[in-house]
Structures are given as C-alpha cells and as structure tokens.
Amino acid sequence: MNINPYARLIEYQNLAEDFKMPYQVHGRLDKEIMLEKYMKLTNKPTHMLEVRYIYPGW
C-alpha cells in the first residue's frame, strides 16, 4: 500500500520499457545492473523539509 503523506505530492512509477542505456556498447550484466538502478529511482524527498508539490497550471 502506497500512503502519500502529502495529498499533492508528485509520484512516478518507472517503467522498464522506458529504460534506455546511457551508452551503446554494453554487456548483458551492464544492462541488468543499470535497469535495477533505474527501477530504484524515485522522486521521494531526501530531506524532511523538502516537499515536491504539483503546482497549479501543470
């Protein structure tokens, strides 16, 4: 269950099909590691005073 403490906090979900490697020549292990790192990316605040809201007009 994903509980959002801020009603207007922007939340994104990473999709594996949107992932692109940052370089052209890569091996299978490189791609697996980079995909795993990509799936862990989040836009959650890194500090308790940092809040990301949806601004009116977006």
Coordinates of C-alpha atoms in Angstrom, one line a residue:
M1 CA 0.0 0.0 0.0
N2 CA 1.4 3.4 -1.0
I3 CA 0.4 6.0 1.6
N4 CA 1.1 9.5 0.5
P5 CA 1.6 11.9 3.4
Y6 CA 1.2 14.9 1.1
A7 CA -2.1 15.0 -0.9
R8 CA -0.4 16.8 -3.8
L9 CA 2.9 15.1 -3.9
I10 CA 4.0 14.1 -7.4
E11 CA 4.7 10.3 -7.6
Y12 CA 6.0 8.5 -10.6
Q13 CA 6.4 4.8 -11.4
N14 CA 9.4 3.7 -13.5
L15 CA 8.5 1.5 -16.5
A16 CA 11.1 -1.0 -17.7
E17 CA 10.2 -0.4 -21.4
D18 CA 11.1 3.3 -21.0
F19 CA 14.7 2.5 -19.9
K20 CA 17.5 3.4 -22.3
M21 CA 21.2 2.6 -21.8
P22 CA 23.4 5.7 -21.5
Y23 CA 26.0 4.1 -23.8
Q24 CA 25.7 2.0 -27.0
V25 CA 28.3 -0.8 -26.3
H26 CA 27.3 -2.8 -23.3
G27 CA 27.0 -6.3 -22.0
R28 CA 24.1 -8.2 -20.5
L29 CA 25.4 -7.7 -16.9
D30 CA 25.8 -4.0 -17.5
K31 CA 22.2 -3.7 -18.7
E32 CA 20.8 -5.7 -15.8
I33 CA 22.7 -3.5 -13.3
M34 CA 21.6 -0.3 -14.9
L35 CA 18.0 -1.4 -15.2
E36 CA 18.0 -2.4 -11.5
K37 CA 19.3 1.1 -10.6
Y38 CA 16.8 2.7 -12.9
M39 CA 13.9 0.9 -11.2
K40 CA 15.1 2.1 -7.8
L41 CA 15.0 5.8 -8.8
T42 CA 12.3 7.7 -7.0
N43 CA 11.2 11.3 -6.5
K44 CA 10.7 11.0 -2.8
P45 CA 12.0 13.9 -0.8
T46 CA 15.5 13.3 0.5
H47 CA 15.1 15.7 3.4
M48 CA 12.3 16.2 5.8
L49 CA 11.9 19.9 4.8
E50 CA 11.9 19.1 1.1
V51 CA 8.4 18.7 -0.4
R52 CA 7.6 18.3 -4.1
Y53 CA 4.1 19.5 -4.9
I54 CA 2.1 19.7 -8.1
Y55 CA 2.0 23.4 -8.9
P56 CA -1.2 24.9 -10.4
G57 CA -1.1 25.1 -14.1
W58 CA 1.0 21.9 -14.6

